[in-house]
Amino acid sequence: MKEVVSIVKIGGNVIEDDHALDQFLNSFSKLKGPKVLIHGGGKLATKLSTRLGIPSNMVDGRRITDKETVDVITMVYAGLANKKIVAQLQSKGTNALGMSGADGNSIQAHKRPVKEIDYGFVGDIDEINSKMIANLLGTGITPVFCAISHDGKGQLLNTNADTIAAEISIAMASYYEVILYYCFEKKGVLMHIEDENSVIEHINRTTYKELLDKGIIADGMLPKLHNCFHALEHNVAKVCLGDVGMLQKNAELFTTITL
Amino acid sequence: MKEVVSIVKIGGNVIEDDHALDQFLNSFSKLKGPKVLIHGGGKLATKLSTRLGIPSNMVDGRRITDKETVDVITMVYAGLANKKIVAQLQSKGTNALGMSGADGNSIQAHKRPVKEIDYGFVGDIDEINSKMIANLLGTGITPVFCAISHDGKGQLLNTNADTIAAEISIAMASYYEVILYYCFEKKGVLMHIEDENSVIEHINRTTYKELLDKGIIADGMLPKLHNCFHALEHNVAKVCLGDVGMLQKNAELFTTITL
């Protein structure tokens, strides 16, 4: 039986809030066995853009990434957010190593082709350097990825953190039994969006279709759950969605997804 | 006989200028064998500080690093400068991995005690994680360090890049024969500051004392040469100072320092 690796993605709202981040990093540090962290930082990037007088253009929740914006996200994601997390994890006894997708050639991508919308320097993932990540995990290092990939030709690319988490999980499935955690501000996937406690505790392929048909999974949850099933269909063992408490199993409620 | 490792520090002026950086990274990429790059980014940090309305306070060429400034240097050194260099090295066939001193706990330091001047979040190095760096080099990775260390308690610290280069060189001397290169805009240590071609080609302990006595080594060269001899006295084989051409031995002139 393969060893379990925990791949955890945290949302931007957690990074924003010093107290929530500290609480999250405490829980993450206590996770036993090899683990990987993936983070975004969109709201911090918007803040810095505003201070620098660079407009933030969002289409369907995705950032249009022009030349100035790719510099801003590189400063915020790979610099400020990533190094803050790494330094704090070190203080909690986790030997973290922060990376963008350019580092160790860990995430190769290509610039998204322009169709109706020109997203600019946004990358769609081609390949995860799974051997390099497995090597790091093997030496007791905890990789901490920010939401940036590269094209192998010198260009950094803004890349969705949920997708990076799913693709790294899939790549690690050759070496490990992978549990993928999407950690965010809600307690899980909700049956009634206005009722925070209406968490759907288990979802599988059959109930997923029913939830889609009934329109219960909508908006931001659609791409997230798409990522979950994409991961499960590519040998990831289990996906969990919920708030910080989920990691130490002291949350009463969270959502578990299997095929 | 030990394998040779090249430890190269590039100055801020090279990072500033896209053409000079590209030329430097081409030469660096062609260096055979294991290698490490260390960079600063002070001028880029000053630029960003100015745009954000944060005053840059310098004392004897050292940056006073308050809470806002440590965020700025984290964004610029660990984010913008480091990831730009890493992505470009990847495009040139060098498997670079960018790091601050917090990453992999590679550079532990303590906040400089306040005496006459409070430098703020500036770190003096306590320990280099030489085993981790040697492990990375052993797997064909080229570590790229920015000028940031950490205190192990969650705080990032601004740390002089020349000193980081010297300390990493000393740490690597247990594993490798180390050649340390300080690459900057001048052709080497100059006999006459106004004559760019008056490069002193060889310096040793005896001639160093003579140059100091005559006042030929002064200002910014004083701490740089102090770092060189500190490294040589701790088992670093050779230190070279010069411009980009030095790395591929196609510079006619550069300075070599041995004990």
PDB file of C-alpha atoms in Angstrom, chain A residues 48 51-54 68 70-72 74-76 78-84 86-88 90-92 95-100 102-106 129 132 135-136 139 141 148 150 152-156, chain B residues 48 51-54 68 70-72 74-76 78-84 86-88 90-92 95-100 102-106 129 132 135-136 139 141 148 150 152-156:
ATOM      1  CA  LEU A  48      -1.066  46.162  -4.390  1.00  0.00           C
ATOM      2  CA  ARG A  51      -1.750  51.159  -4.490  1.00  0.00           C
ATOM      3  CA  LEU A  52       0.328  51.189  -7.702  1.00  0.00           C
ATOM      4  CA  GLY A  53      -2.524  52.593  -9.768  1.00  0.00           C
ATOM      5  CA  ILE A  54      -2.757  49.490 -11.967  1.00  0.00           C
ATOM      6  CA  GLU A  68       2.374  44.991 -15.317  1.00  0.00           C
ATOM      7  CA  VAL A  70       2.181  39.594 -14.062  1.00  0.00           C
ATOM      8  CA  ASP A  71       4.870  41.583 -12.191  1.00  0.00           C
ATOM      9  CA  VAL A  72       2.371  42.404  -9.437  1.00  0.00           C
ATOM     10  CA  THR A  74       4.916  37.653  -9.031  1.00  0.00           C
ATOM     11  CA  MET A  75       5.679  40.108  -6.228  1.00  0.00           C
ATOM     12  CA  VAL A  76       2.610  39.181  -4.204  1.00  0.00           C
ATOM     13  CA  ALA A  78       5.823  34.306  -5.125  1.00  0.00           C
ATOM     14  CA  GLY A  79       7.219  37.039  -2.872  1.00  0.00           C
ATOM     15  CA  LEU A  80       5.070  38.377  -0.052  1.00  0.00           C
ATOM     16  CA  ALA A  81       2.500  35.594   0.421  1.00  0.00           C
ATOM     17  CA  ASN A  82       4.774  32.637  -0.314  1.00  0.00           C
ATOM     18  CA  LYS A  83       7.701  33.725   1.866  1.00  0.00           C
ATOM     19  CA  LYS A  84       5.453  34.763   4.760  1.00  0.00           C
ATOM     20  CA  VAL A  86       7.271  29.555   4.405  1.00  0.00           C
ATOM     21  CA  ALA A  87       8.872  31.543   7.263  1.00  0.00           C
ATOM     22  CA  GLN A  88       5.874  30.839   9.510  1.00  0.00           C
ATOM     23  CA  GLN A  90       9.575  26.980   9.523  1.00  0.00           C
ATOM     24  CA  SER A  91       8.762  28.484  12.926  1.00  0.00           C
ATOM     25  CA  LYS A  92       6.163  25.734  13.426  1.00  0.00           C
ATOM     26  CA  ASN A  95      10.602  22.410   6.644  1.00  0.00           C
ATOM     27  CA  ALA A  96       8.807  24.351   3.909  1.00  0.00           C
ATOM     28  CA  LEU A  97      10.291  25.338   0.561  1.00  0.00           C
ATOM     29  CA  GLY A  98       8.387  27.924  -1.471  1.00  0.00           C
ATOM     30  CA  MET A  99       8.162  27.645  -5.218  1.00  0.00           C
ATOM     31  CA  SER A 100       6.611  29.016  -8.351  1.00  0.00           C
ATOM     32  CA  ALA A 102       9.456  27.989 -12.773  1.00  0.00           C
ATOM     33  CA  ASP A 103      11.399  26.745  -9.747  1.00  0.00           C
ATOM     34  CA  GLY A 104      12.839  23.331 -10.458  1.00  0.00           C
ATOM     35  CA  ASN A 105      10.768  23.466 -13.664  1.00  0.00           C
ATOM     36  CA  SER A 106       7.943  22.197 -11.485  1.00  0.00           C
ATOM     37  CA  ASN A 129       7.604  17.730 -12.725  1.00  0.00           C
ATOM     38  CA  MET A 132      11.310  16.597  -8.635  1.00  0.00           C
ATOM     39  CA  ASN A 135      12.348  13.920  -4.525  1.00  0.00           C
ATOM     40  CA  LEU A 136      11.744  16.942  -2.301  1.00  0.00           C
ATOM     41  CA  THR A 139      13.974  14.408   1.813  1.00  0.00           C
ATOM     42  CA  ILE A 141      10.723  18.999   2.536  1.00  0.00           C
ATOM     43  CA  ILE A 148       2.344  30.807 -10.972  1.00  0.00           C
ATOM     44  CA  HIS A 150       6.091  29.192 -16.577  1.00  0.00           C
ATOM     45  CA  GLY A 152       9.916  27.245 -20.409  1.00  0.00           C
ATOM     46  CA  LYS A 153      10.831  30.234 -22.584  1.00  0.00           C
ATOM     47  CA  GLY A 154      11.374  32.666 -19.731  1.00  0.00           C
ATOM     48  CA  GLN A 155       7.777  33.827 -19.195  1.00  0.00           C
ATOM     49  CA  LEU A 156       5.940  33.486 -15.875  1.00  0.00           C
TER      50      LEU A 156
ATOM     51  CA  LEU B  48       8.940  50.104  -5.691  1.00  0.00           C
ATOM     52  CA  ARG B  51       5.983  54.172  -6.120  1.00  0.00           C
ATOM     53  CA  LEU B  52       4.324  53.089  -2.857  1.00  0.00           C
ATOM     54  CA  GLY B  53       5.328  56.279  -1.066  1.00  0.00           C
ATOM     55  CA  ILE B  54       7.548  54.447   1.431  1.00  0.00           C
ATOM     56  CA  GLU B  68       6.806  48.013   5.419  1.00  0.00           C
ATOM     57  CA  VAL B  70      10.722  44.133   4.723  1.00  0.00           C
ATOM     58  CA  ASP B  71       7.485  43.515   2.770  1.00  0.00           C
ATOM     59  CA  VAL B  72       8.852  45.541  -0.159  1.00  0.00           C
ATOM     60  CA  THR B  74      10.283  40.347   0.038  1.00  0.00           C
ATOM     61  CA  MET B  75       8.156  41.293  -2.967  1.00  0.00           C
ATOM     62  CA  VAL B  76      11.094  42.539  -5.014  1.00  0.00           C
ATOM     63  CA  ALA B  78      12.100  36.918  -3.475  1.00  0.00           C
ATOM     64  CA  GLY B  79       9.304  37.703  -5.932  1.00  0.00           C
ATOM     65  CA  LEU B  80      10.046  39.851  -8.967  1.00  0.00           C
ATOM     66  CA  ALA B  81      13.848  39.579  -9.244  1.00  0.00           C
ATOM     67  CA  ASN B  82      14.208  35.972  -8.124  1.00  0.00           C
ATOM     68  CA  LYS B  83      11.427  34.507 -10.282  1.00  0.00           C
ATOM     69  CA  LYS B  84      12.451  36.513 -13.369  1.00  0.00           C
ATOM     70  CA  VAL B  86      14.715  31.559 -12.401  1.00  0.00           C
ATOM     71  CA  ALA B  87      12.316  31.595 -15.391  1.00  0.00           C
ATOM     72  CA  GLN B  88      15.049  32.919 -17.672  1.00  0.00           C
ATOM     73  CA  GLN B  90      15.044  27.609 -17.141  1.00  0.00           C
ATOM     74  CA  SER B  91      14.734  28.902 -20.717  1.00  0.00           C
ATOM     75  CA  LYS B  92      18.529  28.651 -21.032  1.00  0.00           C
ATOM     76  CA  ASN B  95      17.331  23.903 -13.778  1.00  0.00           C
ATOM     77  CA  ALA B  96      17.185  26.818 -11.326  1.00  0.00           C
ATOM     78  CA  LEU B  97      15.281  26.845  -8.038  1.00  0.00           C
ATOM     79  CA  GLY B  98      14.818  30.221  -6.354  1.00  0.00           C
ATOM     80  CA  MET B  99      15.010  30.557  -2.602  1.00  0.00           C
ATOM     81  CA  SER B 100      15.051  32.912   0.315  1.00  0.00           C
ATOM     82  CA  ALA B 102      13.526  30.671   4.915  1.00  0.00           C
ATOM     83  CA  ASP B 103      13.091  28.124   2.110  1.00  0.00           C
ATOM     84  CA  GLY B 104      14.396  24.754   3.226  1.00  0.00           C
ATOM     85  CA  ASN B 105      15.654  26.605   6.322  1.00  0.00           C
ATOM     86  CA  SER B 106      18.666  27.426   4.170  1.00  0.00           C
ATOM     87  CA  ASN B 129      21.937  24.576   5.822  1.00  0.00           C
ATOM     88  CA  MET B 132      20.215  20.792   2.025  1.00  0.00           C
ATOM     89  CA  ASN B 135      21.472  17.761  -1.743  1.00  0.00           C
ATOM     90  CA  LEU B 136      19.915  20.111  -4.295  1.00  0.00           C
ATOM     91  CA  THR B 139      20.229  16.344  -8.045  1.00  0.00           C
ATOM     92  CA  ILE B 141      19.433  21.798  -9.346  1.00  0.00           C
ATOM     93  CA  ILE B 148      16.795  37.410   2.542  1.00  0.00           C
ATOM     94  CA  HIS B 150      14.973  34.242   8.449  1.00  0.00           C
ATOM     95  CA  GLY B 152      13.406  30.597  12.595  1.00  0.00           C
ATOM     96  CA  LYS B 153      10.601  32.316  14.494  1.00  0.00           C
ATOM     97  CA  GLY B 154       8.647  33.410  11.454  1.00  0.00           C
ATOM     98  CA  GLN B 155      10.452  36.661  10.656  1.00  0.00           C
ATOM     99  CA  LEU B 156      12.152  37.331   7.314  1.00  0.00           C
TER     100      LEU B 156
END
